[in-house]
Coordinates of C-alpha atoms in Angstrom, one line a residue:
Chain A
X1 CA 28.2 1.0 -17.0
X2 CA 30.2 3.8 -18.5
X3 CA 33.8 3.8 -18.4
X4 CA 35.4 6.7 -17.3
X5 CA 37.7 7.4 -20.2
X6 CA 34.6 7.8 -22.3
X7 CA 33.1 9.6 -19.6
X8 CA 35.9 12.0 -19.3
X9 CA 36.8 12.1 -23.2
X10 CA 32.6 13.5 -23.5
X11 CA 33.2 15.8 -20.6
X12 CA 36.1 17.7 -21.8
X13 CA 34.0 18.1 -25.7
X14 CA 31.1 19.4 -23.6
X15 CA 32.8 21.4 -21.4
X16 CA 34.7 22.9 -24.3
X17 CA 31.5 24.0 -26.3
X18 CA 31.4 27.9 -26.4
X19 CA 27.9 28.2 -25.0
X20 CA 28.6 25.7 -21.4
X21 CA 29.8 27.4 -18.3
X22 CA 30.1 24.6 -15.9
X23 CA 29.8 21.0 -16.0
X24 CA 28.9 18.9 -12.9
X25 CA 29.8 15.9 -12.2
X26 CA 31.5 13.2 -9.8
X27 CA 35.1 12.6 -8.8
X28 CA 36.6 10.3 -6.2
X29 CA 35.9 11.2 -2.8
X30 CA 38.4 11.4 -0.4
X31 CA 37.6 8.4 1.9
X32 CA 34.9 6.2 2.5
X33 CA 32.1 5.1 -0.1
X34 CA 31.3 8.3 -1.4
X35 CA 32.3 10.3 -4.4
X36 CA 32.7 14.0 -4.2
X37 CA 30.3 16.3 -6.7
X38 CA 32.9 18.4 -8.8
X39 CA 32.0 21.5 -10.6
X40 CA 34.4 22.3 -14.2
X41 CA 34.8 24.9 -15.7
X42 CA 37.5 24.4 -17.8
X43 CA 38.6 21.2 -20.0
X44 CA 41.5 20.9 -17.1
X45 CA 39.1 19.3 -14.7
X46 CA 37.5 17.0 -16.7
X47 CA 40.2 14.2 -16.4
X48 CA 39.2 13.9 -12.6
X49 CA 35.8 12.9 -13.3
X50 CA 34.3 9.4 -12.7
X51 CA 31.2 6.7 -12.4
X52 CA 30.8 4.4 -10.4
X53 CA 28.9 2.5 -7.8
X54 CA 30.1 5.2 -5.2
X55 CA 28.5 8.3 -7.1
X56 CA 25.5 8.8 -4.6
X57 CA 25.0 12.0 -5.2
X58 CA 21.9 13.4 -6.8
X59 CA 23.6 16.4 -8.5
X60 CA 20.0 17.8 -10.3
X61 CA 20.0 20.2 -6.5
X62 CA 23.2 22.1 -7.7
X63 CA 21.6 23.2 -10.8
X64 CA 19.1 25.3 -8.8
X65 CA 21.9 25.7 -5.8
X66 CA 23.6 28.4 -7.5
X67 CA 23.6 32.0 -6.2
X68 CA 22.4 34.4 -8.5
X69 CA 24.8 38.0 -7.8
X70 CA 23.0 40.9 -9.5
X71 CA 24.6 41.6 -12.3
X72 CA 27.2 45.0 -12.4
X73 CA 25.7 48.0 -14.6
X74 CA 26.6 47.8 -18.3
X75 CA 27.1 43.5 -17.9
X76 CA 25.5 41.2 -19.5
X77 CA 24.2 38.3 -17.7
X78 CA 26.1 34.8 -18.1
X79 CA 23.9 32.9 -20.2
X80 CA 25.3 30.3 -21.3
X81 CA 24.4 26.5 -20.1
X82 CA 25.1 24.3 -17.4
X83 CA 26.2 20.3 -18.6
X84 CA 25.1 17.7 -16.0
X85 CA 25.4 14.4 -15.6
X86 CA 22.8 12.2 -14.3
X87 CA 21.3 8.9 -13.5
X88 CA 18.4 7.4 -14.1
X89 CA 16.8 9.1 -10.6
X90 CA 17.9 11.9 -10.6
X91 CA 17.1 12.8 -14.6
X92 CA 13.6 12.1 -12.8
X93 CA 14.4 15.6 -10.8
X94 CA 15.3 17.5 -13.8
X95 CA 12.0 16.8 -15.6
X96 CA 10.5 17.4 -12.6
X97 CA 12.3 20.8 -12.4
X98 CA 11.3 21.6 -16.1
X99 CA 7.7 20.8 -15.3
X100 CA 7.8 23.6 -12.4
X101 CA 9.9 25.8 -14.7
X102 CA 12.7 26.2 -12.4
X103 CA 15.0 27.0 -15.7
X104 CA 14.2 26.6 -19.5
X105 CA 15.2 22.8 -21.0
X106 CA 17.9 24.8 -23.1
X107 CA 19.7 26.0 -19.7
X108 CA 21.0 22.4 -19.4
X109 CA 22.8 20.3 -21.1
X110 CA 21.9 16.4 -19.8
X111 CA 24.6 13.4 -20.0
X112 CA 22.5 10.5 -18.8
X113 CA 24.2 7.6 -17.4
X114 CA 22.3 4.5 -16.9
X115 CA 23.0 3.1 -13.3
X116 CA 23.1 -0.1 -12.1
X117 CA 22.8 0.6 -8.3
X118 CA 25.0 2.8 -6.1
X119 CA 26.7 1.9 -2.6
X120 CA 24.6 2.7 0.7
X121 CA 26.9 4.0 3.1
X122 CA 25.3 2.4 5.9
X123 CA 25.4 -0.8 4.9
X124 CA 29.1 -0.7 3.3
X125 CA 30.1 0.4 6.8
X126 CA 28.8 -2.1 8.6
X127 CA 30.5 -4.6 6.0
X128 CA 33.8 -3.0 5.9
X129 CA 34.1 -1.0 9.0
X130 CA 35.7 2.5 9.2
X131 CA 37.7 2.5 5.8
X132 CA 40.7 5.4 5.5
X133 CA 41.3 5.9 1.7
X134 CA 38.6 6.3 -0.7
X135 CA 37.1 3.0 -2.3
X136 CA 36.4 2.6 -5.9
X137 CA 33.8 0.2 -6.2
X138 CA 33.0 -1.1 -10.0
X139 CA 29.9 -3.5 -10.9
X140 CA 30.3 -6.6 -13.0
X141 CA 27.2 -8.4 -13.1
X142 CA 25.3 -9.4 -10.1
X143 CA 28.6 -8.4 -8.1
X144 CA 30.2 -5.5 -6.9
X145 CA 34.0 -5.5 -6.8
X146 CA 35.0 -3.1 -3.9
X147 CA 38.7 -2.3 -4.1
X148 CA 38.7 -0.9 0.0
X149 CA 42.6 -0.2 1.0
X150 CA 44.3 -1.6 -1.9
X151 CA 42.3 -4.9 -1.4
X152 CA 39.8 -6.2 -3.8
X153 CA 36.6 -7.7 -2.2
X154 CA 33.7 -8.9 -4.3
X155 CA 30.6 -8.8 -2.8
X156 CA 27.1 -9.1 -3.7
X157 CA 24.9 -6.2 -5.3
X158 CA 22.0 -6.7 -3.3
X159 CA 23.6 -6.5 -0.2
X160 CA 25.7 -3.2 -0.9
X161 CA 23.4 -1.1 -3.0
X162 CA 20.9 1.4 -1.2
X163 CA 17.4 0.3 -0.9
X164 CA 15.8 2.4 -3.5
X165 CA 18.1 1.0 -6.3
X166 CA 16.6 -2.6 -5.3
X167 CA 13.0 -1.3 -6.4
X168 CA 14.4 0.8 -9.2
X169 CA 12.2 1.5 -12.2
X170 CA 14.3 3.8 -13.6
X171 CA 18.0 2.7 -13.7
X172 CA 18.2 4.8 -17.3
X173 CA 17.6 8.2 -17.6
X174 CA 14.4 9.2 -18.4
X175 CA 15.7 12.3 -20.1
X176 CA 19.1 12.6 -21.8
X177 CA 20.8 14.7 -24.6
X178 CA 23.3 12.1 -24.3
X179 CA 23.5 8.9 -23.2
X180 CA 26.5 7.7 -22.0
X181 CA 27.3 4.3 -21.9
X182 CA 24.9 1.1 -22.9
X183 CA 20.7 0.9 -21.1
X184 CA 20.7 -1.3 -18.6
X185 CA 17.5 -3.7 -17.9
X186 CA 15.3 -2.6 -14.8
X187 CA 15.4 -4.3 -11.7
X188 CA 12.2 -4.7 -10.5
X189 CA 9.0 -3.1 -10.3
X190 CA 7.8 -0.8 -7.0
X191 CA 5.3 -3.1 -5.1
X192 CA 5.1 -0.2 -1.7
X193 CA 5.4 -3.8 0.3
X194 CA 7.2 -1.6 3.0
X195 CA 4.2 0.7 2.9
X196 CA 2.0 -1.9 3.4
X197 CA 3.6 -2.9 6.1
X198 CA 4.1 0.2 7.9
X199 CA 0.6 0.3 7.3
X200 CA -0.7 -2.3 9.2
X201 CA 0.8 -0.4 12.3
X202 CA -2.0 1.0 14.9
X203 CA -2.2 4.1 15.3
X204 CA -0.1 4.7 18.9
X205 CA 2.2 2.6 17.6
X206 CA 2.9 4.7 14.8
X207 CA 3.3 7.7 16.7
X208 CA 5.6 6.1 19.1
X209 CA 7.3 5.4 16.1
X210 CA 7.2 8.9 15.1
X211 CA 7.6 10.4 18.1
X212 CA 11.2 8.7 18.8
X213 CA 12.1 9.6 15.1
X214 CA 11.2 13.1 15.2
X215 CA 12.4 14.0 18.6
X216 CA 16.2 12.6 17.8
X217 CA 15.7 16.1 14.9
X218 CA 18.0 18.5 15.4
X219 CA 16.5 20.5 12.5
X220 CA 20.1 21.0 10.6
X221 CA 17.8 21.2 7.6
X222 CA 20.0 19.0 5.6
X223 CA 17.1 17.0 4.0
X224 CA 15.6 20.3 3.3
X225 CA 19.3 21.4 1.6
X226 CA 20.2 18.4 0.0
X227 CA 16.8 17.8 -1.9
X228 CA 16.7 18.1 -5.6
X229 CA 13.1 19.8 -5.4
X230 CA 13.3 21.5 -2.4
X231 CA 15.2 24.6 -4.2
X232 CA 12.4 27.3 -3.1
X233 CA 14.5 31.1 -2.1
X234 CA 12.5 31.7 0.8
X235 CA 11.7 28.6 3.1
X236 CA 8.4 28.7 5.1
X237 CA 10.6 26.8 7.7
X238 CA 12.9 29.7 7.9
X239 CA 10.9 32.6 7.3
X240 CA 10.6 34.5 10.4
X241 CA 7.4 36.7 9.5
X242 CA 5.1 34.6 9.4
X243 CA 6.6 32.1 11.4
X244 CA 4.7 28.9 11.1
X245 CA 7.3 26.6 13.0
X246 CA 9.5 28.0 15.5
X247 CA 13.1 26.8 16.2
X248 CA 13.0 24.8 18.9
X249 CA 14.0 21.7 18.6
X250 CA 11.1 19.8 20.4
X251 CA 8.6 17.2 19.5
X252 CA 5.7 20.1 18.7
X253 CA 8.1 22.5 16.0
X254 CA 9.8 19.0 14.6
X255 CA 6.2 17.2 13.8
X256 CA 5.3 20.2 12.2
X257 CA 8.5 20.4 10.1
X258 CA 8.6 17.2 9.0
X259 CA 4.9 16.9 8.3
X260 CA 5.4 20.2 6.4
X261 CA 8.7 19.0 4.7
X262 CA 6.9 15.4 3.4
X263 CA 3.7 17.4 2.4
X264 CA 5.9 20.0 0.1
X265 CA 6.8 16.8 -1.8
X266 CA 4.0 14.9 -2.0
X267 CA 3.3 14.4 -5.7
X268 CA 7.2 15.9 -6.2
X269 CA 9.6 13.1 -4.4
X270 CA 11.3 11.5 -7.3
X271 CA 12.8 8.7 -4.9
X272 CA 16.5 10.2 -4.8
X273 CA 17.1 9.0 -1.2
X274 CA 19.1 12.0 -0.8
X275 CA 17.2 13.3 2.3
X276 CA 17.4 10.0 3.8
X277 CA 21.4 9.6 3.0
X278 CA 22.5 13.1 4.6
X279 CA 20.4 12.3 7.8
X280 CA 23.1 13.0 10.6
X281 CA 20.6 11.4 13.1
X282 CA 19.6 8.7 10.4
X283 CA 15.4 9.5 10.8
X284 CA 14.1 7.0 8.3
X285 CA 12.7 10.4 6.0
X286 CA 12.0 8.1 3.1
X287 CA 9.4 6.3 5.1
X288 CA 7.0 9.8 5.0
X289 CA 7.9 10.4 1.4
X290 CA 6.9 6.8 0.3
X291 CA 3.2 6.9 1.8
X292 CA 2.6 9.9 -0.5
X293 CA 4.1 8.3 -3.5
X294 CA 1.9 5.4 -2.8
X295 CA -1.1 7.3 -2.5
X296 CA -0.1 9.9 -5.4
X297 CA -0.1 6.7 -7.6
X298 CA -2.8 5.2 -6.3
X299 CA -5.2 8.2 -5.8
X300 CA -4.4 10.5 -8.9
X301 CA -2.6 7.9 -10.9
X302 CA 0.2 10.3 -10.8
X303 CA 3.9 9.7 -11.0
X304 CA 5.7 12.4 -10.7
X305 CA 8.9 13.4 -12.8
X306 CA 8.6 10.7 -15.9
X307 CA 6.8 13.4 -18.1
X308 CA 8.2 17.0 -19.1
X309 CA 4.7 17.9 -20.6
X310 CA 2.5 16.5 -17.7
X311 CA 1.3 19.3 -14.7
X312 CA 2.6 18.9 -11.6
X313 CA 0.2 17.4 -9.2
X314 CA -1.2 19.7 -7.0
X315 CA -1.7 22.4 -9.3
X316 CA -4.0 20.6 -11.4
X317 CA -7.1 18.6 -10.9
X318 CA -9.9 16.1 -12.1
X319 CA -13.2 16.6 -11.5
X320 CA -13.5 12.8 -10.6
X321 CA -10.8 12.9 -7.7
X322 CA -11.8 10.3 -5.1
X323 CA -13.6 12.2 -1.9
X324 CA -14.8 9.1 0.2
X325 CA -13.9 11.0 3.6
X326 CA -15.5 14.5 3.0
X327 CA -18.9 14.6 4.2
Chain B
X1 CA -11.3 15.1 35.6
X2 CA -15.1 14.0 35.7
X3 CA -16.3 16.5 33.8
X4 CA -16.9 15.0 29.9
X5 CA -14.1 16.2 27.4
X6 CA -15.3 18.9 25.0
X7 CA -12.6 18.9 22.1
X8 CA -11.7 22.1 20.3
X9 CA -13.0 22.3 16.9
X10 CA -11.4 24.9 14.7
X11 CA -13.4 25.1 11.2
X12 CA -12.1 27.3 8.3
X13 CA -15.3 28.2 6.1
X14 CA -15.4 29.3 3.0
X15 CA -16.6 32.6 2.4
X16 CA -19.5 32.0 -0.5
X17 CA -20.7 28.9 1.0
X18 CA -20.0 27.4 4.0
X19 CA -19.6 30.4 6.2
X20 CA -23.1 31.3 4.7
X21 CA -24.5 28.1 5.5
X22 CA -23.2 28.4 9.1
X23 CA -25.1 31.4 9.1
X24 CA -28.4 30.4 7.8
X25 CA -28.0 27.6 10.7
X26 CA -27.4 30.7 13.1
X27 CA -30.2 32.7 11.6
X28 CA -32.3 29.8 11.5
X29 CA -32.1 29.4 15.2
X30 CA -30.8 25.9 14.5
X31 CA -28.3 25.0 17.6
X32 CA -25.1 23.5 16.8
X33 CA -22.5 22.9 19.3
X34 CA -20.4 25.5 20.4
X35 CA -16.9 23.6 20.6
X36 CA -16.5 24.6 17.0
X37 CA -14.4 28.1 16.5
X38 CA -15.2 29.5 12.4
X39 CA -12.5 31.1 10.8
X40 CA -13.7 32.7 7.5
X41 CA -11.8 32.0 4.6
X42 CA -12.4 33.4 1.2
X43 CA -12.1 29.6 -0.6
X44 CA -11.3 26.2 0.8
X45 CA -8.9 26.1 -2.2
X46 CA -7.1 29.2 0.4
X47 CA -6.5 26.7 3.4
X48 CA -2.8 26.0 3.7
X49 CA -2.8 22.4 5.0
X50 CA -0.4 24.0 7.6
X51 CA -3.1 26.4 9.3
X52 CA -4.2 22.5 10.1
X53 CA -0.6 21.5 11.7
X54 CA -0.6 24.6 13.0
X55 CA -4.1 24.5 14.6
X56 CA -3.4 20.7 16.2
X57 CA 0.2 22.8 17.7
X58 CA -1.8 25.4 19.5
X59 CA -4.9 23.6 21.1
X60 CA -7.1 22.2 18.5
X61 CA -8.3 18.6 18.8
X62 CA -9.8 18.2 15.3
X63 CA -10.2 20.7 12.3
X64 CA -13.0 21.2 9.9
X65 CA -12.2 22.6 6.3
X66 CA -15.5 23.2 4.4
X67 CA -16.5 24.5 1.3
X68 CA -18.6 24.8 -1.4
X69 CA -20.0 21.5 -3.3
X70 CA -17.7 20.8 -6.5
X71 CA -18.5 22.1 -9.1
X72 CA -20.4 25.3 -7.7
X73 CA -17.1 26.9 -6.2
X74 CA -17.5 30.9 -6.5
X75 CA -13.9 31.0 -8.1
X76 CA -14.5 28.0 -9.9
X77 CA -11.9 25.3 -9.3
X78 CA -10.8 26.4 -5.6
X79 CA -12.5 23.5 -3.8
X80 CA -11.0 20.5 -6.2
X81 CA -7.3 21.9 -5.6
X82 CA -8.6 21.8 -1.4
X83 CA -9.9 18.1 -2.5
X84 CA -6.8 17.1 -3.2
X85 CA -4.6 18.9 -1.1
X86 CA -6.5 17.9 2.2
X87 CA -6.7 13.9 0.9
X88 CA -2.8 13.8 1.1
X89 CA -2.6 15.5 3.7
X90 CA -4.6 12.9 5.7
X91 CA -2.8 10.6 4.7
X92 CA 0.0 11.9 6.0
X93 CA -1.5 12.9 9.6
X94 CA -2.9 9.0 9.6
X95 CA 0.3 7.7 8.5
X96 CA 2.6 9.3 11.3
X97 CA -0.2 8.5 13.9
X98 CA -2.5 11.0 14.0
X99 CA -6.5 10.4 14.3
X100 CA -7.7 10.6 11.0
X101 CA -11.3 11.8 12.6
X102 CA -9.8 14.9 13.8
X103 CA -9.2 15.7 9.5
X104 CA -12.4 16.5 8.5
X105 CA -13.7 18.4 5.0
X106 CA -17.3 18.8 4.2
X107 CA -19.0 20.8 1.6
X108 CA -21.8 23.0 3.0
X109 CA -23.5 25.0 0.5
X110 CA -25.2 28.4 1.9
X111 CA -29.0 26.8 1.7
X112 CA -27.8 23.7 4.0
X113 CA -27.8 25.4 7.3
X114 CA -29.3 21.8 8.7
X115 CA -26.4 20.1 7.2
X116 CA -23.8 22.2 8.7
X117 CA -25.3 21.5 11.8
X118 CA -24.6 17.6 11.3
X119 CA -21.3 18.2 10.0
X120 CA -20.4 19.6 13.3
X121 CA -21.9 17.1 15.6
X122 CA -20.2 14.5 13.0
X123 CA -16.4 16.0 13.8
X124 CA -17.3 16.8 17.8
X125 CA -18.2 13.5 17.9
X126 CA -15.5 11.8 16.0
X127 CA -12.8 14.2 17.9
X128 CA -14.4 12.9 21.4
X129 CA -13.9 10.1 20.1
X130 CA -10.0 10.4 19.7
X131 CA -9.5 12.2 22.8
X132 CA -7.5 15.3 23.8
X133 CA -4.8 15.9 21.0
X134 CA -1.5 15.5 22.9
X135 CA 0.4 14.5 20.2
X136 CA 2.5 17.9 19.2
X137 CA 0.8 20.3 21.2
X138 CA 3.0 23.3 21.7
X139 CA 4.2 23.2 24.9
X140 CA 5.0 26.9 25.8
X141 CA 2.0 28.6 23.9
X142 CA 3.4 32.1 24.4
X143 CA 7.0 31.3 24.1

């Protein structure tokens, strides 16, 4: 893992280049397990940023977050780049973004940091409670070494780190103009066991499942929001002409939403967790997304966000699909 | 009730094919069941996979998309992007519960009127089968 005097000493020469406008980044939250995304735009800022386990964040969304203000008469539009840093999931979302041309590769400038798991909320707070201050939570080995209210408590990684980092196949990024700070080794390869199992369900009992997940929705849209790929300008969810879900919040509208919102990323979800993370009612999103990745793979052979010069999914096609169910 | 269930079928048809083959089966004086509604489509490869959501939400119980054969698609690749789209998206329905009978894609060329005619007892049948869709049916239709 990086330290963060390198980290900060490389953010303040990027952010110092003529041609970057903003760098963004993590620094320390102000309570709990989480570190805050910053945005820099001078060399100023660049002493607050940090890595750790506690940068959750999947900062690729910001890149395509920012409003766009027509420019005055007789201006020039800002053209200069935006530095991020990234880890080895959510460099998956920028290649994924370069494949749907959501900005040019020179528009960014990529410090990859390889990532050796970072801190589920959930779990830290059923470990540690409530916690006041913000923790900083370092990794030395197979340990994590939480420093929560001035204390230092070493616990173990597996027990901390969210559940996508324990079936990570990509703790480096998978693109980088820099990388900061030594590869780490992969942790294990992506079996879908919890797919399998979920499988196995019957069919009523997976739409009782369902139908107590989706009706706790109180359609805040944060998934939606928060989502590296979900960075469309007009929503079909919020469009109001045509209006293909209305906004009540009852079982009909949110099956639709969320069947909408899981089908919009099939062959996209790069496996951030980020949907799943903001959850205010904690609906297990993840468990949608992961059927499709399982299928995508398994179908079409398709991963999505590994390759900048492969198409993306759905817009291309092979004659030789598999079509057992059509008749 | 006693009276047997007769499930809605809503079928989107492509325009060069399908909707021709339905046709011939019409012209032909073949008789296929009436629970099936056609909505003419220019190319599967134009079904959103939400007109399906969105059919199930307003009184559907099972949906047909149908096109042309691969390979003989009047816009040439339409019907393998459909292939694809509508395999997912079966997956998806059968993963969060839903009947995967009531997901249903053919390809009816416009000389196969007697095919068509299968095709729709097929999906009747299979949607009888699964009973009334209650899942997410819209409660307040003209809300």
């Amino acid at each position: 893992m990086v330290d963060n005097k390198t980290l900060q000493n490389k953010a303040r020469e990027v952010i110092s280049r003529d041609d970057v406008r903003r760098l963004i980044g993590w620094k320390r939250g102000t309570f709990g397990f989480e570190a805050a995304p910053a945005v820099i735009k001078d060399p100023s800022g660049a002493d607050d940023l940090i890595f750790d386990a506690t940068c959750v964040n999947n900062l690729a969304s910001f890149i395509t977050l920012e409003e766009k203000p027509p420019v005055p008469r007789g201006e020039e539009p800002d053209t200069r780049k935006t530095a991020i840093m990234v880890k080895g999931c959510d460099s998956r979302a920028i290649v994924l973004q370069l494949v749907e041309k959501a900005y040019e590769r020179d528009d960014v400038i990529v410090l990859g940091i390889p990532c050796s798991g970072v801190i589920d909320r959930r779990k830290a707070r059923e470990m540690f409670g409530d916690v006041a201050g913000a923790v900083e939570a370092t990794c030395e080995g197979d340990k994590l070494v939480c420093e929560v209210g001035g204390e230092k408590k070493e616990v173990d990684r597996k027990e901390l780190v969210m559940d996508k980092c324990l079936r990570c196949r990509y703790p480096n990024p998978v693109i980088s103009d820099e990388l900061l700070g030594d590869e780490v080794e992969k942790f294990a390869d992506d079996d879908f066991s919890d797919v399998a199992e979920f499988a196995k369900k019957s069919p009523a009992d997976k739409w009782a499942f369902w139908d107590e997940q989706f009706s706790k929705c109180v359609r805040c849209y944060s998934c939606r929001s928060v989502c590296p790929m979900c960075y469309c300008v007009e929503c079909v969810v919020t469009n109001l002409r045509p209006q293909w879900t209305r906004r009540s919040t009852d079982i009909s509208e949110n099956t639709a939403y969320h069947l909408q919102r899981a089908w919009h990323l099939s062959g996209r979800c790069i496996e951030c967790n980020e949907c799943e993370r903001v959850c205010p009612v904690d609906i297990p999103i993840m468990t949608l997304n992961r059927r499709m990745t399982r299928d995508v793979k398994e179908l079409f052979d398709y991963e999505p966000g590994v390759d900048v010069e492969t198409e993306p999914l759905l817009a291309s096609f092979n004659p030789q699909d598999p079509e057992e169910f059509i008749m | 009730m006693s009276e047997e269930f007769e499930p809605n079928i809503v079928a989107f048809l492509c325009n060069w094919c399908s909707y021709a083959g339905a046709d011939l089966a019409g012209t032909s004086r073949m008789h296929y069941l009436p629970n099936v509604k056609i909505i003419r489509v220019m190319c599967s490869g134009r079904v959103n996979p939400l007109f399906l959501v969105n059919a199930l939400q307003q009184g559907a119980d099972g949906v047909l998309i149908s096109g042309c054969h691969p390979g003989d698609c009047h816009y040439l690749e339409g019907n393998f992007f459909a292939r694809r789209r509508f395999t997912l998206m079966r997956n998806l329905m059968e993963h969060v519960g839903v009947d995967p009978g009531r997901v249903n894609m053919s390809w009816v060329s416009a000389s196969e009127g007697a095919k068509f005619q299968d095709v729709v007892a097929e999906v009747v049948e299979k949607a009888k089968e699964a009973g009334p869709m209650d899942q997410f049916r819209r409660r307040q239709l003209n809300w």
